[in-house]
């Protein structure tokens, strides 16, 4: 019941989802759509579990007055404010969308923008490894970076009548070796995902159920 | 009025996060904690509305469609993870979610990530395309096959296999470099957006 039950249940659900692709039985199609809806509900409630865990984690820090507990107050205040704002004023207008537009969105995009600086320093460290492959990585990276800005269109060379700007070379790199790399990785990942999915449905892979499963 | 105040607040939190470039400081940690709380609250509300309210509350409670009731029961089972005594019951919900995804993924992954990709890699015939398009496709084919050989770990990479996998790693490095450059430029354009916010939107908001 505790160990085999979830695996058998998973097998039945997984097989239903898989069989639906190969059959044209309306009853199976309906149950397939039901499972897709259940998945969304489970995901939504899982998010509640995550937020409860986040709340409890910060609440314990505040109760015990551990180092930096003041920041936990800020996190909990932000969380509760958003929930209360949505419940009292609604999701379409009032403080809830205002907080998203003027606090969450600017902070999130600044976080990502901040990565530009850290990526630059990380790339410096990565490119210090002097090897043929590191040089290839560096060259491709620099060409693509320069090829994406107006300066890249001014830099280039002539072969006969044809002018090859860094922008053109950048497009060629993206369209051929980059596409080949992405496609190779995608096929490899696809094969890995399929194998793992089959192992999960058959109950061979069950580490996702946690300890003792 | 609220719009202008919002731009000022947005600029303040932007500067608070940029302050990390100097060093870790209380202002940054305040903004970081606020971002975590506000994001968690925002996404919780969004998903509760789109998933629980629309896919459970309205159909089951409002319309009496009992086929959607198991979704709510499985969802409640997952909350039992919070209790040590009955947390094993949450395994049913986890098994459901993971297995449903697995069953859903197998056909779509086989179709989109494998079959379509293999088909697109094969070169077109000369009757259908120019010589340059065919040569380009052959180049792609060499790249994809050599990369797959590089990821084939069931045999030692020596001799012909080793040489082909070296070609594969060369393609991979150029591809990683290109992806890296593309990602950096994406981050730089975000950075430019933040500077435009600080140097264009903010002065306009303050001059009302």
XYZ file of C-alpha atoms in Angstrom:
421
model
C 0.000 0.000 0.000
C 2.793 2.397 0.934
C 5.353 1.328 -1.671
C 3.778 -0.785 -4.386
C 0.441 1.082 -4.511
C 1.866 4.380 -5.857
C 3.981 2.511 -8.428
C 0.959 0.523 -9.695
C -1.141 3.699 -9.740
C 1.603 5.480 -11.705
C 1.780 2.569 -14.152
C -1.974 2.745 -14.838
C -1.971 6.520 -15.316
C 1.187 6.458 -17.464
C -0.197 3.693 -19.676
C -3.493 5.566 -20.104
C -1.598 8.653 -21.287
C 0.542 6.575 -23.620
C -2.253 4.415 -25.054
C -4.352 7.479 -25.881
C -1.824 8.425 -28.587
C -2.353 5.135 -30.422
C -6.129 4.738 -30.059
C -9.235 6.582 -31.196
C -11.611 5.617 -28.387
C -13.652 8.636 -27.179
C -13.776 7.318 -23.570
C -9.956 7.147 -23.440
C -9.705 10.619 -25.023
C -12.026 12.005 -22.323
C -10.055 10.391 -19.486
C -6.819 11.640 -21.080
C -8.199 15.184 -20.987
C -9.352 14.617 -17.388
C -5.830 13.584 -16.391
C -4.428 16.719 -18.048
C -6.855 18.813 -15.952
C -6.020 16.870 -12.756
C -2.345 17.519 -13.443
C -2.989 21.254 -13.442
C -4.912 21.060 -10.160
C -2.162 18.950 -8.548
C 0.437 21.434 -9.794
C -1.534 24.358 -8.340
C -1.857 22.633 -4.956
C 1.837 21.654 -5.064
C 2.581 25.353 -5.405
C 0.551 25.938 -2.211
C 2.713 23.292 -0.511
C 5.841 25.107 -1.714
C 4.605 28.462 -0.467
C 3.599 26.932 2.905
C 7.122 25.470 3.191
C 8.631 28.855 2.319
C 6.411 30.528 4.924
C 7.286 27.970 7.640
C 11.013 28.242 6.863
C 10.981 32.022 7.282
C 8.565 31.878 10.223
C 10.990 29.613 12.123
C 13.834 32.049 11.400
C 11.740 34.901 12.827
C 10.678 32.868 15.899
C 14.264 31.867 16.705
C 15.635 35.315 15.782
C 18.412 33.704 13.764
C 20.820 35.885 11.756
C 19.107 37.933 9.036
C 15.610 37.269 10.422
C 14.585 40.785 9.394
C 14.833 39.738 5.738
C 12.469 36.857 6.486
C 9.942 39.453 7.698
C 10.292 41.205 4.328
C 9.720 37.930 2.439
C 6.646 37.009 4.464
C 5.296 40.554 4.234
C 5.685 40.533 0.433
C 4.008 37.128 0.191
C 1.054 37.970 2.432
C 0.610 41.396 0.847
C 0.254 39.885 -2.635
C -2.270 37.286 -1.471
C -4.279 39.853 0.507
C -4.179 42.369 -2.376
C -5.531 39.765 -4.825
C -8.266 38.653 -2.405
C -9.421 42.176 -1.461
C -8.937 44.189 -4.673
C -8.897 41.431 -7.316
C -6.278 40.351 -9.818
C -7.052 42.821 -12.600
C -6.632 46.162 -10.842
C -5.350 47.675 -7.615
C -2.188 46.846 -5.668
C -1.770 43.298 -7.007
C -0.968 44.155 -10.673
C 0.727 47.380 -9.491
C 3.182 45.369 -7.369
C 3.827 43.055 -10.299
C 4.422 45.873 -12.799
C 6.469 48.147 -10.555
C 8.219 45.833 -8.091
C 8.363 42.226 -9.306
C 8.967 42.801 -13.044
C 11.683 45.504 -12.659
C 13.488 43.464 -9.985
C 13.352 40.262 -11.994
C 14.653 41.868 -15.181
C 17.386 43.656 -13.183
C 18.411 40.289 -11.707
C 18.782 38.895 -15.215
C 20.553 42.057 -16.403
C 22.964 41.679 -13.485
C 23.991 38.370 -14.973
C 25.565 40.274 -17.913
C 28.373 41.343 -15.549
C 28.824 37.903 -13.990
C 28.695 36.161 -17.377
C 31.461 38.512 -18.565
C 33.735 37.581 -15.638
C 32.851 33.874 -15.930
C 33.660 33.938 -19.639
C 37.036 35.520 -18.895
C 37.842 32.615 -16.564
C 36.525 30.038 -19.054
C 38.486 31.463 -21.956
C 41.753 31.441 -20.015
C 41.918 27.680 -20.570
C 44.256 27.690 -23.564
C 43.229 24.873 -25.836
C 41.973 24.496 -29.382
C 38.414 23.897 -28.248
C 38.459 26.858 -25.830
C 39.683 29.024 -28.703
C 36.800 27.792 -30.877
C 34.313 28.592 -28.127
C 35.797 32.072 -27.683
C 35.904 32.829 -31.414
C 32.316 31.683 -32.024
C 31.118 33.613 -28.949
C 32.883 36.856 -29.955
C 31.695 36.648 -33.583
C 28.086 36.107 -32.506
C 28.288 38.942 -29.957
C 29.766 41.399 -32.473
C 27.521 40.153 -35.266
C 24.413 41.114 -33.283
C 25.304 44.827 -33.060
C 25.627 47.499 -35.810
C 29.424 47.513 -35.394
C 29.487 43.900 -36.608
C 27.983 44.941 -39.949
C 30.896 47.346 -40.486
C 33.523 44.696 -39.691
C 34.174 42.030 -42.293
C 36.128 41.068 -45.381
C 35.726 40.754 -49.157
C 35.971 37.592 -51.235
C 35.775 38.822 -54.802
C 32.644 40.912 -55.060
C 31.046 39.440 -51.964
C 31.304 41.218 -48.625
C 31.144 38.973 -45.541
C 30.347 41.021 -42.458
C 30.523 39.615 -38.932
C 26.729 39.757 -38.974
C 26.649 37.372 -41.966
C 29.254 35.052 -40.414
C 27.344 35.134 -37.129
C 24.175 34.055 -38.965
C 26.111 31.252 -40.702
C 27.467 30.043 -37.338
C 23.999 30.104 -35.814
C 22.426 28.352 -38.816
C 24.957 25.545 -39.270
C 27.395 24.461 -36.497
C 25.160 25.863 -33.758
C 22.083 24.181 -35.241
C 23.995 20.904 -35.601
C 25.085 21.103 -31.937
C 21.569 21.921 -30.752
C 20.051 19.168 -32.861
C 22.580 16.573 -31.681
C 21.992 17.507 -28.046
C 18.219 17.586 -28.597
C 18.170 14.081 -30.101
C 20.384 12.791 -27.256
C 18.206 14.437 -24.615
C 15.067 13.142 -26.354
C 16.360 9.583 -26.255
C 17.284 10.004 -22.582
C 13.870 11.462 -21.716
C 12.063 8.638 -23.493
C 14.135 5.980 -21.714
C 13.586 7.628 -18.315
C 9.842 8.004 -18.958
C 9.546 4.290 -19.833
C 11.491 3.376 -16.675
C 9.177 5.552 -14.566
C 5.991 4.048 -16.009
C 7.294 0.504 -15.568
C 8.310 1.255 -11.975
C 12.025 0.600 -12.579
C 12.865 4.218 -11.715
C 11.196 5.183 -8.432
C 13.687 7.469 -6.691
C 11.289 10.385 -7.296
C 8.973 8.856 -4.656
C 11.536 9.582 -1.940
C 13.233 7.456 0.682
C 11.914 3.948 1.296
C 9.925 3.729 -1.944
C -0.107 59.544 -9.869
C 0.160 55.799 -9.028
C 1.905 55.198 -12.362
C 4.593 57.797 -11.575
C 4.968 56.488 -8.029
C 5.355 53.005 -9.513
C 8.193 54.122 -11.781
C 9.979 55.718 -8.810
C 9.553 52.516 -6.755
C 10.721 50.442 -9.739
C 13.825 52.625 -10.062
C 14.582 52.294 -6.339
C 14.373 48.499 -6.369
C 16.421 48.429 -9.602
C 19.178 50.445 -7.910
C 18.935 48.255 -4.810
C 19.664 45.175 -6.921
C 22.427 46.896 -8.884
C 24.089 47.724 -5.554
C 25.282 44.084 -5.475
C 27.844 45.059 -8.123
C 29.648 46.953 -5.360
C 29.307 44.225 -2.743
C 26.709 42.206 -0.829
C 24.824 44.747 1.308
C 21.578 45.076 3.321
C 19.838 47.050 0.569
C 20.387 44.239 -1.930
C 19.324 41.574 0.564
C 16.161 43.551 1.310
C 15.325 43.710 -2.419
C 16.167 40.037 -2.885
C 13.895 38.981 0.000
C 11.124 41.219 -1.298
C 11.457 39.674 -4.764
C 11.143 36.158 -3.318
C 8.030 37.042 -1.292
C 6.284 39.054 -4.009
C 7.053 36.453 -6.712
C 5.813 33.587 -4.529
C 2.608 35.486 -3.769
C 2.089 36.486 -7.379
C 2.535 33.002 -8.866
C 0.523 31.388 -6.071
C -2.457 33.596 -6.874
C -2.074 33.086 -10.634
C -1.916 29.293 -10.416
C -4.615 29.035 -7.766
C -6.929 30.946 -10.080
C -6.025 29.247 -13.374
C -5.668 25.703 -11.996
C -7.634 25.263 -8.772
C -10.453 27.738 -9.375
C -10.939 27.149 -13.128
C -10.100 23.449 -13.334
C -11.538 22.291 -10.006
C -13.839 24.726 -8.208
C -15.955 25.851 -11.188
C -16.400 22.419 -12.861
C -16.836 20.353 -9.667
C -18.622 22.702 -7.268
C -20.318 24.943 -9.840
C -21.233 22.504 -12.608
C -21.178 19.170 -10.763
C -18.668 17.515 -13.117
C -17.383 14.753 -10.842
C -14.766 13.554 -13.353
C -12.585 16.419 -12.166
C -12.962 15.571 -8.470
C -9.960 13.156 -8.378
C -7.661 16.056 -9.318
C -8.635 17.837 -6.100
C -8.281 14.654 -4.026
C -4.796 14.011 -5.464
C -3.932 17.637 -4.782
C -5.033 17.293 -1.156
C -2.942 14.118 -0.842
C 0.154 16.091 -1.760
C -0.480 18.425 1.185
C -0.105 15.382 3.473
C 3.661 15.690 2.969
C 3.492 18.205 5.799
C 2.560 15.419 8.263
C 5.255 12.802 8.994
C 2.700 10.144 10.013
C 0.751 10.117 6.739
C 3.217 11.634 4.326
C 3.488 8.287 2.472
C 0.030 9.020 1.025
C 1.471 11.962 -0.893
C 3.399 9.397 -2.956
C 0.172 8.650 -4.829
C -0.054 12.264 -5.958
C 3.638 12.404 -6.876
C 3.408 9.077 -8.751
C 0.339 10.373 -10.560
C 2.020 13.611 -11.619
C 5.328 12.068 -12.709
C 3.746 9.093 -14.497
C 1.145 11.271 -16.235
C 3.938 13.519 -17.501
C 5.958 10.484 -18.586
C 3.088 8.961 -20.525
C 2.289 12.324 -22.079
C 5.942 12.980 -22.987
C 6.892 9.710 -24.701
C 4.951 10.223 -27.972
C 5.553 13.987 -28.120
C 9.295 13.699 -27.401
C 9.706 10.894 -29.935
C 7.864 12.963 -32.490
C 9.314 16.439 -31.904
C 12.772 15.872 -30.492
C 13.784 12.784 -32.407
C 11.822 11.954 -35.580
C 11.299 15.512 -36.857
C 14.894 16.458 -36.009
C 16.282 13.425 -37.861
C 14.066 14.106 -40.855
C 15.132 17.783 -40.990
C 18.802 16.786 -40.831
C 18.752 14.749 -44.025
C 19.667 16.825 -47.080
C 17.081 17.562 -49.760
C 17.660 16.264 -53.295
C 19.380 18.493 -55.860
C 16.131 18.625 -57.821
C 14.419 20.331 -54.857
C 17.151 22.666 -53.612
C 20.258 24.569 -54.677
C 23.735 23.088 -54.403
C 24.484 25.403 -51.430
C 21.405 24.212 -49.550
C 22.406 20.580 -50.125
C 26.005 21.251 -49.027
C 24.727 23.066 -45.938
C 22.485 20.129 -45.065
C 25.365 17.684 -45.543
C 27.457 19.813 -43.178
C 24.589 19.662 -40.655
C 24.348 15.886 -41.073
C 28.082 15.467 -40.396
C 27.744 17.663 -37.294
C 24.700 15.874 -35.863
C 26.082 12.365 -36.496
C 29.500 13.205 -35.022
C 27.858 14.763 -31.929
C 25.727 11.656 -31.444
C 28.907 9.563 -31.741
C 30.506 11.783 -29.082
C 27.581 11.008 -26.740
C 27.777 7.269 -27.455
C 29.462 5.871 -24.374
C 28.957 2.147 -24.979
C 32.279 1.874 -26.827
C 35.671 3.409 -26.091
C 36.407 6.497 -28.177
C 39.479 5.187 -29.990
C 40.410 4.867 -33.664
C 37.719 5.972 -36.126
C 35.172 6.459 -33.321
C 37.627 8.726 -31.477
C 38.287 10.840 -34.556
C 34.566 11.213 -35.315
C 33.861 12.170 -31.697
C 36.616 14.824 -31.962
C 34.710 16.322 -34.901
C 31.614 16.154 -32.707
C 33.249 18.042 -29.854
C 34.432 20.693 -32.339
C 30.836 21.243 -33.475
C 29.697 21.289 -29.853
C 32.268 23.935 -28.870
C 31.300 26.226 -31.761
C 27.645 25.678 -30.851
C 28.232 26.398 -27.152
C 30.254 29.516 -28.050
C 27.452 30.764 -30.298
C 24.803 30.050 -27.643
C 26.982 31.776 -25.053
C 27.388 34.860 -27.255
C 23.661 34.914 -27.934
C 22.834 34.650 -24.215
C 25.308 37.422 -23.325
C 23.734 39.714 -25.914
C 20.293 38.915 -24.493
C 21.487 39.897 -21.015
C 23.129 43.059 -22.378
C 19.885 44.107 -24.070
C 18.095 43.591 -20.729
C 20.756 45.764 -19.094
C 20.201 48.475 -21.711
C 16.478 48.240 -20.931
C 17.157 48.821 -17.238
C 19.372 51.835 -18.016
C 16.668 53.258 -20.286
C 14.245 52.849 -17.386
C 16.594 54.720 -15.049
C 17.677 57.482 -17.442
C 14.533 58.012 -19.555
C 11.407 56.746 -17.772
C 12.421 57.921 -14.297
C 13.260 61.575 -15.253
C 9.977 61.748 -17.198
C 8.045 60.429 -14.185
C 9.736 62.922 -11.852
C 8.968 65.905 -14.094
C 5.152 65.578 -13.903
